[in-house]
């Protein structure tokens, strides 16, 4: 049976690994070498021209990094994959590698904070026009796409209010005008959602989050159509935001348990969201698994699980209430990262949307009193008890 025919949990463990193993080792080697030597100039030339597999220089490719890319490629079902030093590294390489002056991008207001800075501040300098639509208004997004564009950039579920986009529907609209579709799949992971199977051309991740899962390595990765991935790789090899081999190794090690972790996080998040929804101190809970969530139907159609991310607002809607509440949490780091085995908690003002002004956050529909909760893999009984004791002050 080929690895392509196996299921995702098996691919998390075996995907990409076999070809890189050395001298009977069962684990992928961390190749720190910057240069790769050849016995004769002809072979060196063939590798340099891409006619023969091999590596030339660490900024371009590396054996450990290649295994990481191959594992993600398999899990997402793409034709090719390439990586970068961070999620933002792969997002900016994708946008700057594919777009040309005079082109137009249609996206949503709720993209990750750093992505929206690329849209609103940097792309404009290169005469790329970006239209950011209301994330919940599919008709408006379709109407903007129909006016003509080259790239449609989606993210679902979004950060931090877990809004859900109908990926197949918007992909259809994009392909009608010949635009390519890029989906940030960081929150869902391929365990819960596979955008390429829904028709998207490219899927990308901040591997720093769920893929790595242990909050100890930064990375980014994109997978999909080979002609597009090649252009992104070409930009990234020159801009130099290369994934470090040690980070690639940590991400690979983390990914072996991706299937188990994400399924546990799905379960824990559902229990936490249900608990918070009926708690007297809570105003509102945003989680796609809840029937009260506006994107629940679409999420049920396109996702295999609702993910580990949720957010909620306190009835006492002030930053001061958050200031008093968060330090009371015992089993949740007050930290900016997410998707790790430990639960993390924080307000968007200090995490995903720290780059934005309060006015911009308001325009993105993010209440200042919102709390983002990234569910870990702890025993859920303890997570519920922790929230309950911390909320007792209200
Ligand atoms: C964190 C994050 C990014 C950026 O990734 P980095 O690894 O921090 O550069 C992009 N998109 C989403 C959804 C994220 O959560």
mmCIF file of C-alpha atoms and ligand atoms in Angstrom:
data_model
loop_
_atom_site.group_PDB
_atom_site.id
_atom_site.type_symbol
_atom_site.label_atom_id
_atom_site.label_comp_id
_atom_site.label_asym_id
_atom_site.label_seq_id
_atom_site.Cartn_x
_atom_site.Cartn_y
_atom_site.Cartn_z
ATOM 1 C CA UNK A 1 0.000 0.000 0.000
ATOM 2 C CA UNK A 2 1.424 3.420 -0.900
ATOM 3 C CA UNK A 3 1.496 6.179 1.754
ATOM 4 C CA UNK A 4 -1.034 8.172 -0.365
ATOM 5 C CA UNK A 5 -3.601 5.419 0.254
ATOM 6 C CA UNK A 6 -3.230 5.483 4.054
ATOM 7 C CA UNK A 7 -5.380 7.549 6.417
ATOM 8 C CA UNK A 8 -4.360 10.901 7.939
ATOM 9 C CA UNK A 9 -3.278 9.510 11.324
ATOM 10 C CA UNK A 10 -0.892 7.133 9.571
ATOM 11 C CA UNK A 11 0.414 9.890 7.281
ATOM 12 C CA UNK A 12 1.124 12.095 10.333
ATOM 13 C CA UNK A 13 3.575 9.432 11.475
ATOM 14 C CA UNK A 14 5.022 7.844 8.313
ATOM 15 C CA UNK A 15 4.520 10.581 5.695
ATOM 16 C CA UNK A 16 7.745 11.677 3.991
ATOM 17 C CA UNK A 17 10.001 9.949 6.504
ATOM 18 C CA UNK A 18 11.250 6.749 4.848
ATOM 19 C CA UNK A 19 13.424 8.262 2.126
ATOM 20 C CA UNK A 20 15.473 10.387 4.529
ATOM 21 C CA UNK A 21 16.420 7.773 7.118
ATOM 22 C CA UNK A 22 20.165 7.086 7.508
ATOM 23 C CA UNK A 23 22.031 3.966 8.595
ATOM 24 C CA UNK A 24 19.008 2.267 10.117
ATOM 25 C CA UNK A 25 17.903 5.304 12.123
ATOM 26 C CA UNK A 26 14.135 5.300 12.739
ATOM 27 C CA UNK A 27 14.003 9.091 13.112
ATOM 28 C CA UNK A 28 14.613 11.824 10.534
ATOM 29 C CA UNK A 29 18.134 13.316 10.785
ATOM 30 C CA UNK A 30 18.548 17.033 11.487
ATOM 31 C CA UNK A 31 20.894 18.089 8.701
ATOM 32 C CA UNK A 32 22.611 21.289 9.790
ATOM 33 C CA UNK A 33 24.980 21.397 6.834
ATOM 34 C CA UNK A 34 24.657 24.624 4.836
ATOM 35 C CA UNK A 35 26.476 23.280 1.770
ATOM 36 C CA UNK A 36 26.076 20.008 -0.133
ATOM 37 C CA UNK A 37 29.172 18.680 -1.880
ATOM 38 C CA UNK A 38 29.473 16.785 -5.172
ATOM 39 C CA UNK A 39 32.215 14.555 -6.517
ATOM 40 C CA UNK A 40 32.045 15.970 -10.008
ATOM 41 C CA UNK A 41 30.914 19.190 -11.570
ATOM 42 C CA UNK A 42 28.480 17.536 -13.986
ATOM 43 C CA UNK A 43 26.386 15.995 -11.219
ATOM 44 C CA UNK A 44 26.523 19.283 -9.286
ATOM 45 C CA UNK A 45 25.275 21.057 -12.408
ATOM 46 C CA UNK A 46 22.392 18.593 -12.866
ATOM 47 C CA UNK A 47 21.250 19.099 -9.254
ATOM 48 C CA UNK A 48 21.620 22.875 -9.569
ATOM 49 C CA UNK A 49 19.415 22.853 -12.677
ATOM 50 C CA UNK A 50 16.813 20.645 -10.949
ATOM 51 C CA UNK A 51 17.408 17.766 -13.369
ATOM 52 C CA UNK A 52 18.449 15.453 -10.545
ATOM 53 C CA UNK A 53 17.190 15.361 -6.922
ATOM 54 C CA UNK A 54 19.586 16.777 -4.338
ATOM 55 C CA UNK A 55 20.486 19.911 -2.420
ATOM 56 C CA UNK A 56 22.847 22.786 -3.172
ATOM 57 C CA UNK A 57 22.637 25.395 -0.419
ATOM 58 C CA UNK A 58 20.681 25.632 2.840
ATOM 59 C CA UNK A 59 18.790 28.807 1.983
ATOM 60 C CA UNK A 60 17.167 26.994 -0.936
ATOM 61 C CA UNK A 61 16.460 23.441 0.256
ATOM 62 C CA UNK A 62 17.442 21.074 3.053
ATOM 63 C CA UNK A 63 16.758 17.332 3.620
ATOM 64 C CA UNK A 64 15.039 17.777 7.023
ATOM 65 C CA UNK A 65 12.921 20.670 5.758
ATOM 66 C CA UNK A 66 11.977 18.584 2.686
ATOM 67 C CA UNK A 67 10.530 15.837 4.909
ATOM 68 C CA UNK A 68 8.375 18.397 6.727
ATOM 69 C CA UNK A 69 7.100 19.786 3.406
ATOM 70 C CA UNK A 70 6.328 16.288 2.133
ATOM 71 C CA UNK A 71 4.365 15.375 5.277
ATOM 72 C CA UNK A 72 2.182 18.474 4.929
ATOM 73 C CA UNK A 73 1.777 17.878 1.176
ATOM 74 C CA UNK A 74 0.425 14.384 1.876
ATOM 75 C CA UNK A 75 -1.928 15.518 4.640
ATOM 76 C CA UNK A 76 -3.383 18.335 2.526
ATOM 77 C CA UNK A 77 -3.434 16.242 -0.666
ATOM 78 C CA UNK A 78 -1.494 18.849 -2.690
ATOM 79 C CA UNK A 79 0.699 18.365 -5.761
ATOM 80 C CA UNK A 80 3.627 20.201 -4.125
ATOM 81 C CA UNK A 81 4.580 22.046 -0.928
ATOM 82 C CA UNK A 82 7.152 24.582 0.210
ATOM 83 C CA UNK A 83 7.927 26.148 3.569
ATOM 84 C CA UNK A 84 9.152 29.334 5.243
ATOM 85 C CA UNK A 85 10.597 30.413 8.570
ATOM 86 C CA UNK A 86 7.206 31.531 9.964
ATOM 87 C CA UNK A 87 3.529 31.605 9.045
ATOM 88 C CA UNK A 88 3.903 35.235 7.996
ATOM 89 C CA UNK A 89 6.956 34.229 5.949
ATOM 90 C CA UNK A 90 4.862 31.828 3.877
ATOM 91 C CA UNK A 91 1.884 34.223 3.661
ATOM 92 C CA UNK A 92 4.011 37.127 2.421
ATOM 93 C CA UNK A 93 5.992 34.836 0.070
ATOM 94 C CA UNK A 94 2.686 33.574 -1.359
ATOM 95 C CA UNK A 95 1.305 37.069 -1.920
ATOM 96 C CA UNK A 96 4.527 38.697 -3.170
ATOM 97 C CA UNK A 97 5.515 35.617 -5.160
ATOM 98 C CA UNK A 98 2.232 35.401 -7.075
ATOM 99 C CA UNK A 99 0.925 38.970 -7.417
ATOM 100 C CA UNK A 100 1.933 41.606 -9.976
ATOM 101 C CA UNK A 101 1.362 45.387 -10.007
ATOM 102 C CA UNK A 102 -2.142 46.290 -11.173
ATOM 103 C CA UNK A 103 -3.710 43.048 -9.965
ATOM 104 C CA UNK A 104 -6.585 42.793 -7.498
ATOM 105 C CA UNK A 105 -7.112 40.674 -4.378
ATOM 106 C CA UNK A 106 -10.460 39.972 -2.707
ATOM 107 C CA UNK A 107 -10.328 38.894 0.918
ATOM 108 C CA UNK A 108 -12.134 39.323 4.231
ATOM 109 C CA UNK A 109 -11.825 41.762 7.132
ATOM 110 C CA UNK A 110 -11.152 38.949 9.605
ATOM 111 C CA UNK A 111 -7.843 37.583 8.344
ATOM 112 C CA UNK A 112 -5.025 37.097 10.864
ATOM 113 C CA UNK A 113 -3.725 40.499 12.071
ATOM 114 C CA UNK A 114 -0.343 40.228 10.329
ATOM 115 C CA UNK A 115 -1.992 39.194 7.057
ATOM 116 C CA UNK A 116 -4.299 42.180 7.165
ATOM 117 C CA UNK A 117 -1.260 44.459 7.637
ATOM 118 C CA UNK A 118 0.244 42.997 4.429
ATOM 119 C CA UNK A 119 -3.079 43.742 2.712
ATOM 120 C CA UNK A 120 -3.622 47.251 4.036
ATOM 121 C CA UNK A 121 -0.046 48.540 4.257
ATOM 122 C CA UNK A 122 2.409 46.700 2.005
ATOM 123 C CA UNK A 123 0.562 45.406 -1.086
ATOM 124 C CA UNK A 124 -0.710 48.912 -1.767
ATOM 125 C CA UNK A 125 2.903 50.109 -2.183
ATOM 126 C CA UNK A 126 3.253 47.689 -5.091
ATOM 127 C CA UNK A 127 0.060 48.889 -6.699
ATOM 128 C CA UNK A 128 -1.908 45.753 -5.801
ATOM 129 C CA UNK A 129 -5.500 46.631 -5.016
ATOM 130 C CA UNK A 130 -7.055 44.765 -2.056
ATOM 131 C CA UNK A 131 -10.773 44.678 -1.215
ATOM 132 C CA UNK A 132 -11.604 43.382 2.272
ATOM 133 C CA UNK A 133 -15.207 42.193 2.573
ATOM 134 C CA UNK A 134 -17.460 41.638 5.572
ATOM 135 C CA UNK A 135 -16.601 38.052 6.540
ATOM 136 C CA UNK A 136 -20.193 37.032 7.216
ATOM 137 C CA UNK A 137 -21.609 38.399 3.939
ATOM 138 C CA UNK A 138 -21.040 35.741 1.258
ATOM 139 C CA UNK A 139 -23.104 37.666 -1.290
ATOM 140 C CA UNK A 140 -20.868 40.729 -0.948
ATOM 141 C CA UNK A 141 -17.734 38.581 -1.259
ATOM 142 C CA UNK A 142 -19.159 36.921 -4.407
ATOM 143 C CA UNK A 143 -20.117 40.304 -5.870
ATOM 144 C CA UNK A 144 -16.588 41.673 -5.307
ATOM 145 C CA UNK A 145 -15.048 38.541 -6.847
ATOM 146 C CA UNK A 146 -17.369 38.826 -9.871
ATOM 147 C CA UNK A 147 -16.021 42.332 -10.577
ATOM 148 C CA UNK A 148 -12.745 40.587 -11.489
ATOM 149 C CA UNK A 149 -9.651 39.696 -9.470
ATOM 150 C CA UNK A 150 -6.569 37.498 -9.683
ATOM 151 C CA UNK A 151 -6.435 36.119 -6.135
ATOM 152 C CA UNK A 152 -9.047 35.305 -3.483
ATOM 153 C CA UNK A 153 -7.591 34.926 0.005
ATOM 154 C CA UNK A 154 -9.696 33.086 2.602
ATOM 155 C CA UNK A 155 -9.272 32.044 6.225
ATOM 156 C CA UNK A 156 -11.736 29.775 8.038
ATOM 157 C CA UNK A 157 -12.461 29.565 10.901
ATOM 158 C CA UNK A 158 -11.174 33.084 11.563
ATOM 159 C CA UNK A 159 -9.127 34.486 14.375
ATOM 160 C CA UNK A 160 -10.464 35.279 17.007
ATOM 161 C CA UNK A 161 -14.247 35.174 16.465
ATOM 162 C CA UNK A 162 -14.246 31.808 14.600
ATOM 163 C CA UNK A 163 -16.335 33.049 11.657
ATOM 164 C CA UNK A 164 -16.802 30.394 8.971
ATOM 165 C CA UNK A 165 -16.504 30.848 5.198
ATOM 166 C CA UNK A 166 -18.072 28.462 2.678
ATOM 167 C CA UNK A 167 -14.839 27.503 0.906
ATOM 168 C CA UNK A 168 -16.413 25.472 -1.949
ATOM 169 C CA UNK A 169 -18.935 28.233 -2.712
ATOM 170 C CA UNK A 170 -16.366 31.066 -2.772
ATOM 171 C CA UNK A 171 -13.901 28.928 -4.740
ATOM 172 C CA UNK A 172 -16.556 28.453 -7.409
ATOM 173 C CA UNK A 173 -17.045 32.227 -7.615
ATOM 174 C CA UNK A 174 -13.271 32.766 -7.850
ATOM 175 C CA UNK A 175 -12.754 30.157 -10.552
ATOM 176 C CA UNK A 176 -15.588 31.706 -12.575
ATOM 177 C CA UNK A 177 -13.383 34.797 -13.045
ATOM 178 C CA UNK A 178 -10.124 32.830 -13.347
ATOM 179 C CA UNK A 179 -8.815 33.812 -9.894
ATOM 180 C CA UNK A 180 -6.747 31.482 -7.733
ATOM 181 C CA UNK A 181 -7.887 30.673 -4.185
ATOM 182 C CA UNK A 182 -5.574 30.636 -1.168
ATOM 183 C CA UNK A 183 -6.877 29.359 2.203
ATOM 184 C CA UNK A 184 -5.207 29.880 5.594
ATOM 185 C CA UNK A 185 -6.013 26.538 7.268
ATOM 186 C CA UNK A 186 -4.085 27.200 10.503
ATOM 187 C CA UNK A 187 -7.107 26.984 12.838
ATOM 188 C CA UNK A 188 -8.644 23.871 11.294
ATOM 189 C CA UNK A 189 -5.558 21.760 10.398
ATOM 190 C CA UNK A 190 -5.880 19.068 7.688
ATOM 191 C CA UNK A 191 -7.378 16.769 10.326
ATOM 192 C CA UNK A 192 -10.506 18.971 10.454
ATOM 193 C CA UNK A 193 -10.582 20.591 7.017
ATOM 194 C CA UNK A 194 -8.920 20.026 3.640
ATOM 195 C CA UNK A 195 -9.389 23.112 1.449
ATOM 196 C CA UNK A 196 -7.742 21.587 -1.657
ATOM 197 C CA UNK A 197 -10.467 18.905 -1.664
ATOM 198 C CA UNK A 198 -13.023 21.735 -1.518
ATOM 199 C CA UNK A 199 -11.501 23.189 -4.703
ATOM 200 C CA UNK A 200 -8.938 25.711 -3.405
ATOM 201 C CA UNK A 201 -5.654 26.081 -5.319
ATOM 202 C CA UNK A 202 -3.376 26.622 -2.314
ATOM 203 C CA UNK A 203 -3.626 25.917 1.409
ATOM 204 C CA UNK A 204 -1.214 27.464 3.899
ATOM 205 C CA UNK A 205 -0.435 27.227 7.605
ATOM 206 C CA UNK A 206 1.301 28.904 10.433
ATOM 207 C CA UNK A 207 2.945 25.588 11.408
ATOM 208 C CA UNK A 208 3.896 27.361 14.648
ATOM 209 C CA UNK A 209 0.404 26.585 15.919
ATOM 210 C CA UNK A 210 -1.408 23.231 15.660
ATOM 211 C CA UNK A 211 0.951 21.479 13.217
ATOM 212 C CA UNK A 212 3.918 21.804 15.579
ATOM 213 C CA UNK A 213 1.607 21.784 18.578
ATOM 214 C CA UNK A 214 4.208 22.367 21.283
ATOM 215 C CA UNK A 215 4.851 26.119 21.026
ATOM 216 C CA UNK A 216 8.578 25.555 20.596
ATOM 217 C CA UNK A 217 9.189 26.145 16.881
ATOM 218 C CA UNK A 218 8.158 28.772 14.312
ATOM 219 C CA UNK A 219 7.329 27.761 10.754
ATOM 220 C CA UNK A 220 5.066 28.226 7.746
ATOM 221 C CA UNK A 221 4.079 25.960 4.864
ATOM 222 C CA UNK A 222 1.997 26.120 1.691
ATOM 223 C CA UNK A 223 0.707 23.247 -0.456
ATOM 224 C CA UNK A 224 -1.284 22.936 -3.673
ATOM 225 C CA UNK A 225 -0.816 23.425 -7.425
ATOM 226 C CA UNK A 226 2.811 22.811 -8.435
ATOM 227 C CA UNK A 227 3.108 25.785 -10.809
ATOM 228 C CA UNK A 228 2.007 28.118 -8.002
ATOM 229 C CA UNK A 229 4.133 26.465 -5.294
ATOM 230 C CA UNK A 230 7.176 26.794 -7.613
ATOM 231 C CA UNK A 231 6.628 30.561 -7.897
ATOM 232 C CA UNK A 232 6.267 30.898 -4.115
ATOM 233 C CA UNK A 233 9.413 28.810 -3.563
ATOM 234 C CA UNK A 234 11.324 30.991 -6.020
ATOM 235 C CA UNK A 235 10.356 34.164 -4.145
ATOM 236 C CA UNK A 236 11.138 32.599 -0.748
ATOM 237 C CA UNK A 237 14.566 31.259 -1.763
ATOM 238 C CA UNK A 238 15.507 34.845 -2.705
ATOM 239 C CA UNK A 239 13.860 36.746 0.156
ATOM 240 C CA UNK A 240 15.591 34.253 2.439
ATOM 241 C CA UNK A 241 12.850 33.491 5.010
ATOM 242 C CA UNK A 242 13.992 29.853 5.100
ATOM 243 C CA UNK A 243 12.721 27.319 7.637
ATOM 244 C CA UNK A 244 15.569 26.239 9.931
ATOM 245 C CA UNK A 245 16.300 22.458 9.910
ATOM 246 C CA UNK A 246 16.020 22.255 13.705
ATOM 247 C CA UNK A 247 12.612 23.948 13.579
ATOM 248 C CA UNK A 248 11.597 21.562 10.780
ATOM 249 C CA UNK A 249 12.585 18.643 13.010
ATOM 250 C CA UNK A 250 10.572 19.963 15.975
ATOM 251 C CA UNK A 251 7.562 20.507 13.705
ATOM 252 C CA UNK A 252 7.945 16.972 12.311
ATOM 253 C CA UNK A 253 8.099 15.496 15.786
ATOM 254 C CA UNK A 254 5.045 17.477 16.824
ATOM 255 C CA UNK A 255 3.125 16.398 13.741
ATOM 256 C CA UNK A 256 3.400 12.722 14.626
ATOM 257 C CA UNK A 257 0.680 13.294 17.230
ATOM 258 C CA UNK A 258 -1.334 15.821 15.187
ATOM 259 C CA UNK A 259 -4.252 13.475 14.612
ATOM 260 C CA UNK A 260 -4.515 12.539 18.304
ATOM 261 C CA UNK A 261 -4.019 16.072 19.579
ATOM 262 C CA UNK A 262 -6.539 17.688 17.268
ATOM 263 C CA UNK A 263 -9.235 15.123 17.999
ATOM 264 C CA UNK A 264 -8.728 15.710 21.742
ATOM 265 C CA UNK A 265 -8.750 19.486 21.218
ATOM 266 C CA UNK A 266 -12.006 19.210 19.223
ATOM 267 C CA UNK A 267 -13.583 17.292 22.086
ATOM 268 C CA UNK A 268 -12.259 19.597 24.818
ATOM 269 C CA UNK A 269 -13.247 22.779 22.945
ATOM 270 C CA UNK A 270 -16.801 21.512 22.422
ATOM 271 C CA UNK A 271 -17.138 20.778 26.150
ATOM 272 C CA UNK A 272 -15.644 24.149 27.148
ATOM 273 C CA UNK A 273 -17.864 26.057 24.675
ATOM 274 C CA UNK A 274 -20.976 24.260 25.919
ATOM 275 C CA UNK A 275 -20.021 24.934 29.551
ATOM 276 C CA UNK A 276 -19.343 28.650 28.905
ATOM 277 C CA UNK A 277 -22.539 29.125 26.898
ATOM 278 C CA UNK A 278 -24.644 28.246 29.926
ATOM 279 C CA UNK A 279 -22.485 30.117 32.474
ATOM 280 C CA UNK A 280 -24.113 33.134 34.143
ATOM 281 C CA UNK A 281 -21.010 35.370 33.803
ATOM 282 C CA UNK A 282 -20.680 34.828 30.040
ATOM 283 C CA UNK A 283 -22.284 37.085 27.444
ATOM 284 C CA UNK A 284 -21.452 35.194 24.265
ATOM 285 C CA UNK A 285 -19.426 32.213 23.034
ATOM 286 C CA UNK A 286 -18.011 31.935 19.512
ATOM 287 C CA UNK A 287 -17.413 28.293 18.526
ATOM 288 C CA UNK A 288 -18.425 26.727 15.173
ATOM 289 C CA UNK A 289 -19.502 23.527 16.952
ATOM 290 C CA UNK A 290 -22.319 25.333 18.780
ATOM 291 C CA UNK A 291 -25.708 25.356 17.083
ATOM 292 C CA UNK A 292 -26.017 29.024 18.101
ATOM 293 C CA UNK A 293 -22.995 29.860 15.886
ATOM 294 C CA UNK A 294 -23.848 31.613 12.592
ATOM 295 C CA UNK A 295 -21.440 29.390 10.655
ATOM 296 C CA UNK A 296 -22.464 26.089 12.244
ATOM 297 C CA UNK A 297 -24.209 24.666 9.142
ATOM 298 C CA UNK A 298 -21.353 25.467 6.763
ATOM 299 C CA UNK A 299 -18.804 24.215 9.288
ATOM 300 C CA UNK A 300 -20.711 20.927 9.618
ATOM 301 C CA UNK A 301 -20.650 20.561 5.836
ATOM 302 C CA UNK A 302 -16.961 21.284 5.204
ATOM 303 C CA UNK A 303 -15.215 20.304 8.464
ATOM 304 C CA UNK A 304 -14.591 16.903 10.040
ATOM 305 C CA UNK A 305 -14.211 18.535 13.473
ATOM 306 C CA UNK A 306 -14.815 22.065 14.785
ATOM 307 C CA UNK A 307 -11.292 22.715 16.069
ATOM 308 C CA UNK A 308 -9.661 23.719 19.323
ATOM 309 C CA UNK A 309 -10.176 27.484 19.082
ATOM 310 C CA UNK A 310 -13.008 29.439 20.657
ATOM 311 C CA UNK A 311 -13.588 32.904 22.032
ATOM 312 C CA UNK A 312 -16.037 34.398 24.496
ATOM 313 C CA UNK A 313 -17.050 37.691 26.034
ATOM 314 C CA UNK A 314 -17.808 38.369 29.675
ATOM 315 C CA UNK A 315 -21.122 39.956 30.708
ATOM 316 C CA UNK A 316 -18.976 42.589 32.398
ATOM 317 C CA UNK A 317 -17.701 43.871 29.061
ATOM 318 C CA UNK A 318 -14.551 45.827 29.926
ATOM 319 C CA UNK A 319 -10.825 45.430 29.613
ATOM 320 C CA UNK A 320 -10.636 45.778 33.381
ATOM 321 C CA UNK A 321 -12.783 42.649 33.844
ATOM 322 C CA UNK A 322 -10.360 40.732 31.568
ATOM 323 C CA UNK A 323 -7.436 42.117 33.576
ATOM 324 C CA UNK A 324 -8.929 40.657 36.773
ATOM 325 C CA UNK A 325 -10.102 37.370 35.205
ATOM 326 C CA UNK A 326 -7.094 36.126 33.222
ATOM 327 C CA UNK A 327 -4.536 35.889 36.093
ATOM 328 C CA UNK A 328 -6.998 33.698 38.005
ATOM 329 C CA UNK A 329 -6.681 30.943 35.382
ATOM 330 C CA UNK A 330 -4.375 28.230 36.698
ATOM 331 C CA UNK A 331 -4.148 25.839 33.722
ATOM 332 C CA UNK A 332 -3.963 28.321 30.849
ATOM 333 C CA UNK A 333 -0.925 30.333 29.828
ATOM 334 C CA UNK A 334 -1.690 33.995 29.280
ATOM 335 C CA UNK A 335 0.193 33.937 25.990
ATOM 336 C CA UNK A 336 -0.007 35.014 22.345
ATOM 337 C CA UNK A 337 0.492 31.592 20.762
ATOM 338 C CA UNK A 338 -2.266 29.056 20.148
ATOM 339 C CA UNK A 339 -2.772 25.456 19.071
ATOM 340 C CA UNK A 340 -0.360 23.996 21.637
ATOM 341 C CA UNK A 341 -0.860 21.034 23.971
ATOM 342 C CA UNK A 342 -1.269 23.531 26.814
ATOM 343 C CA UNK A 343 -4.372 25.698 26.947
ATOM 344 C CA UNK A 344 -3.616 29.364 26.233
ATOM 345 C CA UNK A 345 -5.815 32.362 26.868
ATOM 346 C CA UNK A 346 -5.629 36.043 25.961
ATOM 347 C CA UNK A 347 -7.441 39.086 24.590
ATOM 348 C CA UNK A 348 -7.083 39.805 20.822
ATOM 349 C CA UNK A 349 -5.722 43.238 21.754
ATOM 350 C CA UNK A 350 -2.500 41.565 22.962
ATOM 351 C CA UNK A 351 -2.459 38.566 20.609
ATOM 352 C CA UNK A 352 -3.767 38.126 17.059
ATOM 353 C CA UNK A 353 -4.647 41.793 16.531
ATOM 354 C CA UNK A 354 -1.882 43.505 18.495
ATOM 355 C CA UNK A 355 -0.765 45.185 15.236
ATOM 356 C CA UNK A 356 -4.129 46.951 14.976
ATOM 357 C CA UNK A 357 -5.441 50.097 16.646
ATOM 358 C CA UNK A 358 -8.608 49.826 18.830
ATOM 359 C CA UNK A 359 -10.484 51.529 15.961
ATOM 360 C CA UNK A 360 -9.252 48.923 13.472
ATOM 361 C CA UNK A 361 -10.200 46.100 15.841
ATOM 362 C CA UNK A 362 -13.682 47.585 16.154
ATOM 363 C CA UNK A 363 -13.897 47.790 12.345
ATOM 364 C CA UNK A 364 -12.927 44.099 12.173
ATOM 365 C CA UNK A 365 -15.836 43.329 14.543
ATOM 366 C CA UNK A 366 -13.616 42.355 17.482
ATOM 367 C CA UNK A 367 -15.054 43.532 20.837
ATOM 368 C CA UNK A 368 -12.389 44.875 23.234
ATOM 369 C CA UNK A 369 -13.899 42.599 25.910
ATOM 370 C CA UNK A 370 -13.298 39.408 23.940
ATOM 371 C CA UNK A 371 -11.172 36.532 25.289
ATOM 372 C CA UNK A 372 -9.560 33.980 22.990
ATOM 373 C CA UNK A 373 -9.238 30.446 24.324
ATOM 374 C CA UNK A 374 -7.029 27.841 22.655
ATOM 375 C CA UNK A 375 -7.935 24.482 24.101
ATOM 376 C CA UNK A 376 -5.090 22.161 25.026
ATOM 377 C CA UNK A 377 -5.155 18.412 25.538
ATOM 378 C CA UNK A 378 -5.519 18.477 29.339
ATOM 379 C CA UNK A 379 -8.313 16.434 30.948
ATOM 380 C CA UNK A 380 -11.392 18.483 30.188
ATOM 381 C CA UNK A 381 -12.814 18.102 33.717
ATOM 382 C CA UNK A 382 -9.852 20.136 34.983
ATOM 383 C CA UNK A 383 -10.266 22.799 32.296
ATOM 384 C CA UNK A 384 -13.945 23.249 33.220
ATOM 385 C CA UNK A 385 -13.152 23.402 36.956
ATOM 386 C CA UNK A 386 -10.427 25.981 36.270
ATOM 387 C CA UNK A 387 -12.770 28.220 34.262
ATOM 388 C CA UNK A 388 -15.479 27.823 36.904
ATOM 389 C CA UNK A 389 -13.234 28.966 39.788
ATOM 390 C CA UNK A 390 -11.786 31.863 37.737
ATOM 391 C CA UNK A 391 -15.270 33.067 36.734
ATOM 392 C CA UNK A 392 -16.484 32.951 40.366
ATOM 393 C CA UNK A 393 -15.457 36.619 40.880
ATOM 394 C CA UNK A 394 -18.239 37.795 38.568
HETATM 395 C C1 LIG B 1 -0.216 32.802 13.931
HETATM 396 C C2 LIG B 1 -0.969 32.870 12.669
HETATM 397 C C3 LIG B 1 -0.353 33.321 11.497
HETATM 398 C C4 LIG B 1 1.071 33.816 11.468
HETATM 399 O O1 LIG B 1 1.973 32.807 11.769
HETATM 400 P P1 LIG B 1 3.420 33.039 12.436
HETATM 401 O O2 LIG B 1 3.997 31.673 12.495
HETATM 402 O O3 LIG B 1 3.202 33.663 13.772
HETATM 403 O O4 LIG B 1 4.174 33.966 11.539
HETATM 404 C C5 LIG B 1 -1.110 33.306 10.338
HETATM 405 N N1 LIG B 1 -2.395 32.903 10.324
HETATM 406 C C6 LIG B 1 -3.013 32.474 11.425
HETATM 407 C C7 LIG B 1 -4.435 32.039 11.363
HETATM 408 C C8 LIG B 1 -2.338 32.434 12.644
HETATM 409 O O5 LIG B 1 -2.960 32.030 13.756
#
